[in-house]
CSV table of C-alpha atoms in Angstrom, one decimal:
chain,number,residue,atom,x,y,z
S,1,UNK,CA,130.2,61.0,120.8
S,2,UNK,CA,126.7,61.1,122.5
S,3,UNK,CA,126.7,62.7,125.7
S,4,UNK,CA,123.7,62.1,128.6
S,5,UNK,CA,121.6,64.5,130.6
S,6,UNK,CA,119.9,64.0,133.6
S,7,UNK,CA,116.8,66.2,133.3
S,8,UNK,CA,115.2,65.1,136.7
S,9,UNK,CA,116.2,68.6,138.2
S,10,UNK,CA,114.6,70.5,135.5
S,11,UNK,CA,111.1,69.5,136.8
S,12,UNK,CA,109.9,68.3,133.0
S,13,UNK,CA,106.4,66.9,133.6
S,14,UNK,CA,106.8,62.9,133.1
S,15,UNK,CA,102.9,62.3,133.0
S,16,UNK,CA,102.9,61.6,129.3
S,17,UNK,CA,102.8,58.2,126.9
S,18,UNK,CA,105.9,57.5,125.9
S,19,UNK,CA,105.0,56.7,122.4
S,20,UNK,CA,104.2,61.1,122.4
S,21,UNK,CA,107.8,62.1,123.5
S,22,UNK,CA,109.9,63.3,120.5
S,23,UNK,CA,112.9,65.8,120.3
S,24,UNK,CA,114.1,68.2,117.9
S,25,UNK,CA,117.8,67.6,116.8
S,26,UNK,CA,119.6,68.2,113.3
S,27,UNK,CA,118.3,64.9,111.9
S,28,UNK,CA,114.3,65.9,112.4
S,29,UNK,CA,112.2,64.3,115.2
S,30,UNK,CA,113.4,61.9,117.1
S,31,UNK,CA,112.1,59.7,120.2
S,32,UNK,CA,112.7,60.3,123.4
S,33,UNK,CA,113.1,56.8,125.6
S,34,UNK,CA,111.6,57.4,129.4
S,35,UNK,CA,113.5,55.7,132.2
S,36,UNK,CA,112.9,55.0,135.9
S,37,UNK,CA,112.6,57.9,138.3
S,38,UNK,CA,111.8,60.4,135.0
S,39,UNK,CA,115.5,60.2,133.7
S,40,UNK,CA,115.6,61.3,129.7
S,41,UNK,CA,118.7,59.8,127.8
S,42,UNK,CA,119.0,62.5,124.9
S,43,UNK,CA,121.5,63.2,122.3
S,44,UNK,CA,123.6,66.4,122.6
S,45,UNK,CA,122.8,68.8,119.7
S,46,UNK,CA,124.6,72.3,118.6
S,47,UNK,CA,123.3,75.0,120.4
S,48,UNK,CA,121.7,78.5,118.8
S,49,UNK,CA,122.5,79.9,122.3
S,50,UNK,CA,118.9,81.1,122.5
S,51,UNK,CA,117.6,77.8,123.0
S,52,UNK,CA,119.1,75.2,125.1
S,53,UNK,CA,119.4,71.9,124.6
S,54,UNK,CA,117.8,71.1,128.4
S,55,UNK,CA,114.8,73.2,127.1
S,56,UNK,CA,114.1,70.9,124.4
S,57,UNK,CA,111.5,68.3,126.1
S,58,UNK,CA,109.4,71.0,127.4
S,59,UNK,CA,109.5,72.9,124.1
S,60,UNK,CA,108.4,69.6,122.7
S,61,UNK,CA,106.0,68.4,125.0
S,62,UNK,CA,104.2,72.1,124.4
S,63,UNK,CA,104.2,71.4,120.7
S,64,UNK,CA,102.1,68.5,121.4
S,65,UNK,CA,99.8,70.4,124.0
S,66,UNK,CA,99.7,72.8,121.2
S,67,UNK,CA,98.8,70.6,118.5
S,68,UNK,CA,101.8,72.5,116.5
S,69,UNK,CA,104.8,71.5,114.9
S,70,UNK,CA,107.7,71.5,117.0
S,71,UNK,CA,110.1,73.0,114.6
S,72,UNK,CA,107.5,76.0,113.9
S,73,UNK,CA,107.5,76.6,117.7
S,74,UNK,CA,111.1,76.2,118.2
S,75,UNK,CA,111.3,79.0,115.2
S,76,UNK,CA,108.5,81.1,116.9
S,77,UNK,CA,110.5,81.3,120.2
S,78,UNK,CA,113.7,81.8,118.5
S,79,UNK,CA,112.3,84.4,116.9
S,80,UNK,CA,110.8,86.2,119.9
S,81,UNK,CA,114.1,85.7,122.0
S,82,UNK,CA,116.4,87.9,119.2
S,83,UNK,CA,113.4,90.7,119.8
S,84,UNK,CA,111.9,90.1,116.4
S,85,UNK,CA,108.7,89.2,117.1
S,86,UNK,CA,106.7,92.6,117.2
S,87,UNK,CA,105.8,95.5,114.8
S,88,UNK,CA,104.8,98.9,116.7
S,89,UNK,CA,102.0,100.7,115.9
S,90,UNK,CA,101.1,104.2,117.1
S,91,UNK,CA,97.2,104.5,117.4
S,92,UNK,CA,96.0,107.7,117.8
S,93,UNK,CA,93.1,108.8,119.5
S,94,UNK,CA,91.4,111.9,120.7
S,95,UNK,CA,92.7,112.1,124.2
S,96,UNK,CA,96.2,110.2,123.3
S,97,UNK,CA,98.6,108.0,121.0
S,98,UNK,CA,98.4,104.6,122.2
S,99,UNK,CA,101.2,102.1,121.1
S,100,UNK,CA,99.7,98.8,119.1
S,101,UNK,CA,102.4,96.0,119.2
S,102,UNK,CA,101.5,93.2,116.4
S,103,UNK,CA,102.9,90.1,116.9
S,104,UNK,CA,104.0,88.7,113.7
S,105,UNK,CA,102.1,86.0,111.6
S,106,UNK,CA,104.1,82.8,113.2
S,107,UNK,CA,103.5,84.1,117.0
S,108,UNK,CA,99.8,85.6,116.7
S,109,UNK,CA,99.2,81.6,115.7
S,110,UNK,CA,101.3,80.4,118.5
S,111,UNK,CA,99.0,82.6,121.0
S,112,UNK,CA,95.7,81.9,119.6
S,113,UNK,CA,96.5,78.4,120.1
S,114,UNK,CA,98.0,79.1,123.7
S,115,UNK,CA,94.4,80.7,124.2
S,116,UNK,CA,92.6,77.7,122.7
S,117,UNK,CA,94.5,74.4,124.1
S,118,UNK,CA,95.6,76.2,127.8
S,119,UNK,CA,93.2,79.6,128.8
S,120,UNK,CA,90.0,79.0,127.0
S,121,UNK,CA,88.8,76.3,130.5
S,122,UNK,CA,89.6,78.4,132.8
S,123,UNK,CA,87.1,79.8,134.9
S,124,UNK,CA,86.6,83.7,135.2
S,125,UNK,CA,85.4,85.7,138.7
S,126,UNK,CA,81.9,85.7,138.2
S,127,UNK,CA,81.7,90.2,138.2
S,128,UNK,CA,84.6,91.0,135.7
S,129,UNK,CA,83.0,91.6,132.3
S,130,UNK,CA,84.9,93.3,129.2
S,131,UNK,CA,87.8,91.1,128.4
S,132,UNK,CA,86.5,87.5,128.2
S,133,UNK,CA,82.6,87.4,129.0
S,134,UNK,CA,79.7,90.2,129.3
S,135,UNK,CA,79.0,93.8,128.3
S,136,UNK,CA,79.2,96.7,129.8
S,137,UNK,CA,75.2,97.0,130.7
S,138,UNK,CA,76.0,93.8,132.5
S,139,UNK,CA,78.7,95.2,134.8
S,140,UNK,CA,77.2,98.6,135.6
S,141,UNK,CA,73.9,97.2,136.6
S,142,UNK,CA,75.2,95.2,139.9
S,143,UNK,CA,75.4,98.9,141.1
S,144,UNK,CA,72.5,100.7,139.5
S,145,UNK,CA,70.3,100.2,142.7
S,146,UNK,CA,73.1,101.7,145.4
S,147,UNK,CA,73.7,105.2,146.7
S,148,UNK,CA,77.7,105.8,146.3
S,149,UNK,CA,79.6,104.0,143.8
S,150,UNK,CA,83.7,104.1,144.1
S,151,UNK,CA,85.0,103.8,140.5
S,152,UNK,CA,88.8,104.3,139.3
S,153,UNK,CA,91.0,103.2,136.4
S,154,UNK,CA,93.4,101.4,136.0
S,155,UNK,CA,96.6,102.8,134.1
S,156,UNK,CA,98.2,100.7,131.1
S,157,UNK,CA,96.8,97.7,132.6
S,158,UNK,CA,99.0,95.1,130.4
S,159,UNK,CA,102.3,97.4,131.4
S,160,UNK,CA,102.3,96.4,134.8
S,161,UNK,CA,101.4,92.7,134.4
S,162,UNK,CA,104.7,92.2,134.4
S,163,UNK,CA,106.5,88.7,133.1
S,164,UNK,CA,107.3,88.0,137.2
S,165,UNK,CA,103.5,87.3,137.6
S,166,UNK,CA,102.9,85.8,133.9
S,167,UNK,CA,105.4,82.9,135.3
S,168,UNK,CA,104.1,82.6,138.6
S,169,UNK,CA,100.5,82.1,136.8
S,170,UNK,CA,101.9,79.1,134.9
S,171,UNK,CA,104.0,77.8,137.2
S,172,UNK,CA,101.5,77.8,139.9
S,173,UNK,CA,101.7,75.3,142.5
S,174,UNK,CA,98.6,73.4,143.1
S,175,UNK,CA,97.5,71.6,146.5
S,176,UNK,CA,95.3,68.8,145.4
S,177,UNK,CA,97.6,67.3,142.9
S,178,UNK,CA,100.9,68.5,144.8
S,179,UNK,CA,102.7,69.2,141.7
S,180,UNK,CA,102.8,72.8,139.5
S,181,UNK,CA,100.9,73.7,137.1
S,182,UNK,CA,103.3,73.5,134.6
S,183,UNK,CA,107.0,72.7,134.7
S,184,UNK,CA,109.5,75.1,135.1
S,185,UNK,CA,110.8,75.3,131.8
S,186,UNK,CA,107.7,75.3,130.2
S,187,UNK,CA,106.5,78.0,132.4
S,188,UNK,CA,109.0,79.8,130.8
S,189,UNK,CA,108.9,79.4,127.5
S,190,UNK,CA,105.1,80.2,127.5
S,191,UNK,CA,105.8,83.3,129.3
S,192,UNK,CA,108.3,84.4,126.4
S,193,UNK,CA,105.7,83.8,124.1
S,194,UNK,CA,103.5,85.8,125.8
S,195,UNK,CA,105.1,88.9,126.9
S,196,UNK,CA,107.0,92.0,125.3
S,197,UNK,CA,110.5,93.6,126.6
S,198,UNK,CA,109.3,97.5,127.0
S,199,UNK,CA,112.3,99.7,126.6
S,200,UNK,CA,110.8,102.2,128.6
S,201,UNK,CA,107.4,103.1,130.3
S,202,UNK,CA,104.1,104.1,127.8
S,203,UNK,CA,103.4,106.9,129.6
S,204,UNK,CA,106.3,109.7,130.6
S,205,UNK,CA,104.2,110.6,133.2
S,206,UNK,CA,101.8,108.7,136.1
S,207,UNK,CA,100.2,108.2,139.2
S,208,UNK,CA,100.7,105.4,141.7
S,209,UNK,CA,99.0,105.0,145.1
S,210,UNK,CA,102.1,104.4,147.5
S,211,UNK,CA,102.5,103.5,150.9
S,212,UNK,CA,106.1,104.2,150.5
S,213,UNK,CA,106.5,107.6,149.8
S,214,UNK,CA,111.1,106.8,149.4
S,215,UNK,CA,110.8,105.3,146.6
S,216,UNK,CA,108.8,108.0,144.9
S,217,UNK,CA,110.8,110.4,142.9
S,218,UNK,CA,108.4,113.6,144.7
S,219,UNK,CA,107.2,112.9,148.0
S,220,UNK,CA,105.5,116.3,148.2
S,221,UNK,CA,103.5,116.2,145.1
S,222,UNK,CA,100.2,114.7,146.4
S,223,UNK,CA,96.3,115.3,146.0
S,224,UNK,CA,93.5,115.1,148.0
S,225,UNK,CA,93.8,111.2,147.3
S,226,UNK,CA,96.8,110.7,148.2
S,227,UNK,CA,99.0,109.3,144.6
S,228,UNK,CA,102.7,110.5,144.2
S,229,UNK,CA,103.7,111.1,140.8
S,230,UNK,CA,107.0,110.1,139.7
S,231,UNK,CA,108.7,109.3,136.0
S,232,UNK,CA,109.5,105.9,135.0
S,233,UNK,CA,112.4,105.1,132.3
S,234,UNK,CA,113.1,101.2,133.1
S,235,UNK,CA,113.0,98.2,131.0
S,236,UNK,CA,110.4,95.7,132.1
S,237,UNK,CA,109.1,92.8,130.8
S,238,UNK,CA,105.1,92.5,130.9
S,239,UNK,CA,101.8,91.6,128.6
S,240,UNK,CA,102.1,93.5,124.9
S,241,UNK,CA,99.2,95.6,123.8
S,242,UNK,CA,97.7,93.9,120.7
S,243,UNK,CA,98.6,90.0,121.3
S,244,UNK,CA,95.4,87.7,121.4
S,245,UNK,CA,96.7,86.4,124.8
S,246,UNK,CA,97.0,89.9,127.2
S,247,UNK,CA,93.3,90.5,127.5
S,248,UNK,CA,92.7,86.0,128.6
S,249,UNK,CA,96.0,86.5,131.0
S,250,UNK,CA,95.1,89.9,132.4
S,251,UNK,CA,91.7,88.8,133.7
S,252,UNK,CA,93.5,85.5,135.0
S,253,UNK,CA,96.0,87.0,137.0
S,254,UNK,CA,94.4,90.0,138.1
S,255,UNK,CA,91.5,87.1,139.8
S,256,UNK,CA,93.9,87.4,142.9
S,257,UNK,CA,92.8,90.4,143.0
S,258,UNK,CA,89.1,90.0,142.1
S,259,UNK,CA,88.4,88.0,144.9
S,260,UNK,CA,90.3,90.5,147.6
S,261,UNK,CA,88.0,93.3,146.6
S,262,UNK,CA,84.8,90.7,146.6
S,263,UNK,CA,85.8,89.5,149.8
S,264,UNK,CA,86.2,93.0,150.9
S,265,UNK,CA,83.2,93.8,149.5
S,266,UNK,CA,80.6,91.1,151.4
S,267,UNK,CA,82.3,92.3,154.5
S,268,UNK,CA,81.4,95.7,154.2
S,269,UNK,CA,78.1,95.0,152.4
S,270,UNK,CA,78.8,96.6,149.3
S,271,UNK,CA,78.9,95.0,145.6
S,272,UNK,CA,82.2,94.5,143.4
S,273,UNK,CA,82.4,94.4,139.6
S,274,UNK,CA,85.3,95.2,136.9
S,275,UNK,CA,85.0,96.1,133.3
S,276,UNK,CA,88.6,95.5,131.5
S,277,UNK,CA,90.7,98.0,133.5
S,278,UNK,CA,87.6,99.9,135.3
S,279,UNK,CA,87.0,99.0,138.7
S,280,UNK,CA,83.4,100.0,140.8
S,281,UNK,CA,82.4,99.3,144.2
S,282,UNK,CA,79.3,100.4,145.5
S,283,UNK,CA,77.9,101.1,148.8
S,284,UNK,CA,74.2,101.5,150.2
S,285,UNK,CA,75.1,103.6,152.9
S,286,UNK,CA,74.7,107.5,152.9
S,287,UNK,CA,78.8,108.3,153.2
S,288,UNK,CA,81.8,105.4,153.0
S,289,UNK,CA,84.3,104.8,155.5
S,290,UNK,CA,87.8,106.0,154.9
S,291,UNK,CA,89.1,102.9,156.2
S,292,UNK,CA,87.3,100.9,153.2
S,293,UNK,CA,89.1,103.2,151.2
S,294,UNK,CA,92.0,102.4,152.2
S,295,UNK,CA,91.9,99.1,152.2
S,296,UNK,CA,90.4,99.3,148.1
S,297,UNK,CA,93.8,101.3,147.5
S,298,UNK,CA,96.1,99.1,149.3
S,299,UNK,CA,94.5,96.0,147.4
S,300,UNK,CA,95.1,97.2,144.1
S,301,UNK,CA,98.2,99.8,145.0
S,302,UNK,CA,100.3,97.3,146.4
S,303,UNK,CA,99.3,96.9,149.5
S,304,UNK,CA,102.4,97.1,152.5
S,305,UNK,CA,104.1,94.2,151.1
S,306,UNK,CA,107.2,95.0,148.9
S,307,UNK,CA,106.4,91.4,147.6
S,308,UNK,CA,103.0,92.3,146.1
S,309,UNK,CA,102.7,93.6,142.5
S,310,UNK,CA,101.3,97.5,142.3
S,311,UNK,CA,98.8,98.5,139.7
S,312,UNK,CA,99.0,102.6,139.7
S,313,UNK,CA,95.4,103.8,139.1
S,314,UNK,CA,94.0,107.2,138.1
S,315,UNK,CA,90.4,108.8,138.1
S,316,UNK,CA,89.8,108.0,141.7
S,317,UNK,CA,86.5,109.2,142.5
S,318,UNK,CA,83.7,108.4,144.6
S,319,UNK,CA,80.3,109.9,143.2
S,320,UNK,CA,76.4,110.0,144.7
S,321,UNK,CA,74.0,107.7,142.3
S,322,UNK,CA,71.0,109.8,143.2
S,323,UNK,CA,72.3,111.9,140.6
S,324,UNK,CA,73.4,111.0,137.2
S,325,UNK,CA,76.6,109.4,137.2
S,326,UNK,CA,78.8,108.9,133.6
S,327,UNK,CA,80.5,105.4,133.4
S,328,UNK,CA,81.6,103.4,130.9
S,329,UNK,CA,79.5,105.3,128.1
S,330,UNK,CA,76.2,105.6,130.0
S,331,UNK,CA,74.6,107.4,132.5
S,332,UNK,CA,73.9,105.7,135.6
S,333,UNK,CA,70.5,107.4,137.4
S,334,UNK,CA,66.8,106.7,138.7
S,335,UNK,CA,68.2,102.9,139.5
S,336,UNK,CA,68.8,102.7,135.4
S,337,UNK,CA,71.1,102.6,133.1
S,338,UNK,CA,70.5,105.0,130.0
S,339,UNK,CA,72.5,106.1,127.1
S,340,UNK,CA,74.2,109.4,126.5
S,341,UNK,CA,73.0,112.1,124.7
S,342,UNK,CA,76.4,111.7,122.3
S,343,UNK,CA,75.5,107.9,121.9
S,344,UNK,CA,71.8,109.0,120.8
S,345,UNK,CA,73.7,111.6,118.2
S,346,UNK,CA,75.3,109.2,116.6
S,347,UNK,CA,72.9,106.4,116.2
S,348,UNK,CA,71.0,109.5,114.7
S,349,UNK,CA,74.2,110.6,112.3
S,350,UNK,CA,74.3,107.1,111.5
S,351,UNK,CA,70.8,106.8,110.5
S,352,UNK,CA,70.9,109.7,108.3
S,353,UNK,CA,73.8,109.0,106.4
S,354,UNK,CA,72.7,105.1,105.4
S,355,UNK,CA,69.3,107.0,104.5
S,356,UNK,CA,70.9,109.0,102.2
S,357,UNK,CA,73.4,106.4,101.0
S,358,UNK,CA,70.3,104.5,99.8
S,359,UNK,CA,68.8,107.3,98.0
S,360,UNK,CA,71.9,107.8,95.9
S,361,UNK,CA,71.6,104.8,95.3
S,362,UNK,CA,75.0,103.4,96.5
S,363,UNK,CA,74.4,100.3,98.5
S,364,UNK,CA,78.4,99.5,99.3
S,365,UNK,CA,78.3,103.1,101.5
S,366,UNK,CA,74.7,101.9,102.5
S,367,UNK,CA,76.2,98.8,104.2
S,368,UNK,CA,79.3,100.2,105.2
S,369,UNK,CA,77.5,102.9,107.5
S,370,UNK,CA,74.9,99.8,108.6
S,371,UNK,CA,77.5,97.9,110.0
S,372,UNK,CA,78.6,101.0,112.4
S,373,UNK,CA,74.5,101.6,113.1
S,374,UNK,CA,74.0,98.2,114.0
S,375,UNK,CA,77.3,98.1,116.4
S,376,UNK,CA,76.1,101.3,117.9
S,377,UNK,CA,72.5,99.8,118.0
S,378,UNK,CA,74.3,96.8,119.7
S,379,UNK,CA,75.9,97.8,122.5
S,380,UNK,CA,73.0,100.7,123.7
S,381,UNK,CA,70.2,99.8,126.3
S,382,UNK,CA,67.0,98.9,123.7
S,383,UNK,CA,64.7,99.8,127.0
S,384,UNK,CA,65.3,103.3,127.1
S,385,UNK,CA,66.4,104.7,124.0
S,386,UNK,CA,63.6,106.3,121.9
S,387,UNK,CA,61.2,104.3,120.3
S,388,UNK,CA,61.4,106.1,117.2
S,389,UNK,CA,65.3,105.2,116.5
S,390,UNK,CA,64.5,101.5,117.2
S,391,UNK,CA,61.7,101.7,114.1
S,392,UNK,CA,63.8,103.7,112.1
S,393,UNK,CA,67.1,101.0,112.5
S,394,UNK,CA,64.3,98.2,111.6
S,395,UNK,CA,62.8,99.7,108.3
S,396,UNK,CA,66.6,100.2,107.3
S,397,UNK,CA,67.5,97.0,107.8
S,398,UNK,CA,64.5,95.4,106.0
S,399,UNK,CA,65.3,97.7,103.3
S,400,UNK,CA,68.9,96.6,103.4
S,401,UNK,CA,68.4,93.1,103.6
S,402,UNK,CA,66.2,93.8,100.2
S,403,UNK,CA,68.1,95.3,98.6
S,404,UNK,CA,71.2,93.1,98.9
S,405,UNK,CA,69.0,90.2,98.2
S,406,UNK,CA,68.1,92.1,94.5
S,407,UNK,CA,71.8,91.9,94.0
């Protein structure tokens, strides 16, 4: 015997053709009738118990967002609810081992097409660079021309994007049409498609700027900045570290944040950028205010609301441009930006080793060390590296492109 459920509560978005409705029961697909005042008659189905059966339009109205099958996204989310989802990676690097989670085959498709059909139109804050838009050139050059320059970084960005604000970003309310973004339930299963259950913190140890020094573990442990250190071993839900979706979401969410610092910034007549997880503000006075300080810390720290999300940050400093200043890669100095003298060692290791790749005559090493010459080629300022590497990275890839043509 059929039994009926009145989904009005539930807040499923009713702005759809009819004829597009279908549900997901034990017999395949089947349609969904829509009656006055948004009332769905549907059939009661056996339940996994990690899907219910009043989540089953909005999993089905996203498969047609999606332009997926509903059964492969009912699978995918079934899948990430029972914590199967993910394969971790440990990545090492000089300074540390970062943790790489790769979302299986099933989800990573899910996400690109979450990027593709719901974040690809959204608008950016026109001085964030790195994730979705612009180089890092781009970014540092806003502040080439100032005296001081207040930089800092971010720690494990994505950790502390937590799934609290991933929801609140779907399920945003919006004035002009007076309804949310997205309804409730499908708020939610986007959100479990896009975030990881850490079991405990990436780092053992970190620094958070605090304006409430009781719920740091060691009030007395402070530097000249003023961060508390204390050691975090809880479970939290927030963006994962290697899913196509973090980098799109991180710059969305963190835009309420953007424009707090530009605001700040225009009243104090300074200029704002960001670059992934490195933030810069830059001053044309001779000294800065601590009060501006302050006030860039509270922003990002937290603020004095317990309501606000806190984004601990490290490498606080606040350096004089008339001398040279390292950031992102380059030196900042004489209102320029200019390369490193490591970058200009490599393009030079890099040019050697594809010479003598093609005088041994072994054009697969010959293009393999190319492709890192021209990335590191790429991504350096052409103005004011030596004009002698520039010729040297065009003759080799005449000669390249010649002889791969012979073959």
């Amino acid at each position: 015997m059929s039994e009926e459920y009145d989904l009005e509560p539930y807040n499923i978005d009713l702005n759809i053709d009819e004829s597009t409705v279908w549900y997901w029961n034990k017999e395949n697909l089947k349609e969904l009738f829509l009656k006055r005042k948004g009332i769905y008659s549907i059939k009661k189905r056996e339940s996994t118990g990690v899907i219910e059966d009043w989540e089953m339009p909005a999993l089905v109205w996203l498969a047609k967002v999606l332009r997926c099958d509903s059964r492969r996204l009912y699978k995918t989310l079934e899948m990430v609810r029972r914590g199967k989802a993910y394969t971790e990676v440990i990545k090492k690097t000089k300074n540390k081992d970062r943790k790489i989670l790769i979302p299986q085959y099933a989800l990573k498709r899910i996400q690109h097409k979450i990027n593709a059909e719901i974040l690809s139109g959204l608008i950016v804050i026109p001085n964030v660079f790195g994730f979705m838009k612009g180089d890092r050139r781009k970014c540092l050059e806003i502040h080439a021309k100032s005296k001081l320059i207040l930089k800092l970084d971010l720690v494990d960005a994505f950790y502390y994007v937590t799934r609290e604000l991933v929801f609140q970003f779907f399920n945003e309310y919006i004035p002009e049409t007076k309804k949310h973004w997205h309804s409730y339930y499908v708020s939610r299963i986007l959100t479990d498609l896009t975030t990881y259950e850490y079991a405990v913190a990436p780092r053992h140890r970190e620094v958070e700027i605090s304006p409430w020094p009781r719920y740091c573990k060691d009030p007395d442990s402070r530097n000249s900045h003023g961060p508390y250190e204390y050691v975090c071993h809880h479970k939290r839900s927030a963006l994962p570290q290697g899913a196509p979706t973090s980098p799109k979401l991180f710059d969305l969410i963190w835009a309420q944040y953007d424009r707090k610092l530009i605001k700040l910034a225009e009243s104090t007549n300074s200029k704002y950028s960001r670059y992934a997880d490195n933030v810069y503000v830059s001053f044309n006075t001779e000294y800065v205010s601590m009060s501006i300080v302050n006030a860039v810390k509270r922003i990002i720290g937290g603020g004095w609301h317990r309501s606000q999300a806190s984004f601990p940050f490290h490498r606080f400093a606040i350096e004089d441009l008339g001398k040279s200043v390292r950031a992102l890669g380059y030196n900042i100095q004489n209102e320029g930006i200019y390369d490193t003298k490591e970058a200009k060692r490599k393009i030079r290791m890099s040019i050697f080793l594809v010479e003598k790749s093609l005088e041994s005559q072994d054009l697969e090493r010959a293009l393999k060390h190319f492709q890192v010459l021209a990335g590191q080629i790429n991504v350096s300022n052409k103005d004011t590296l030596p004009p002698i590497l520039i010729e040297q990275y065009k003759s080799l890839r005449k000669e390249i492109a010649k002889r791969t043509h012979l073959h």
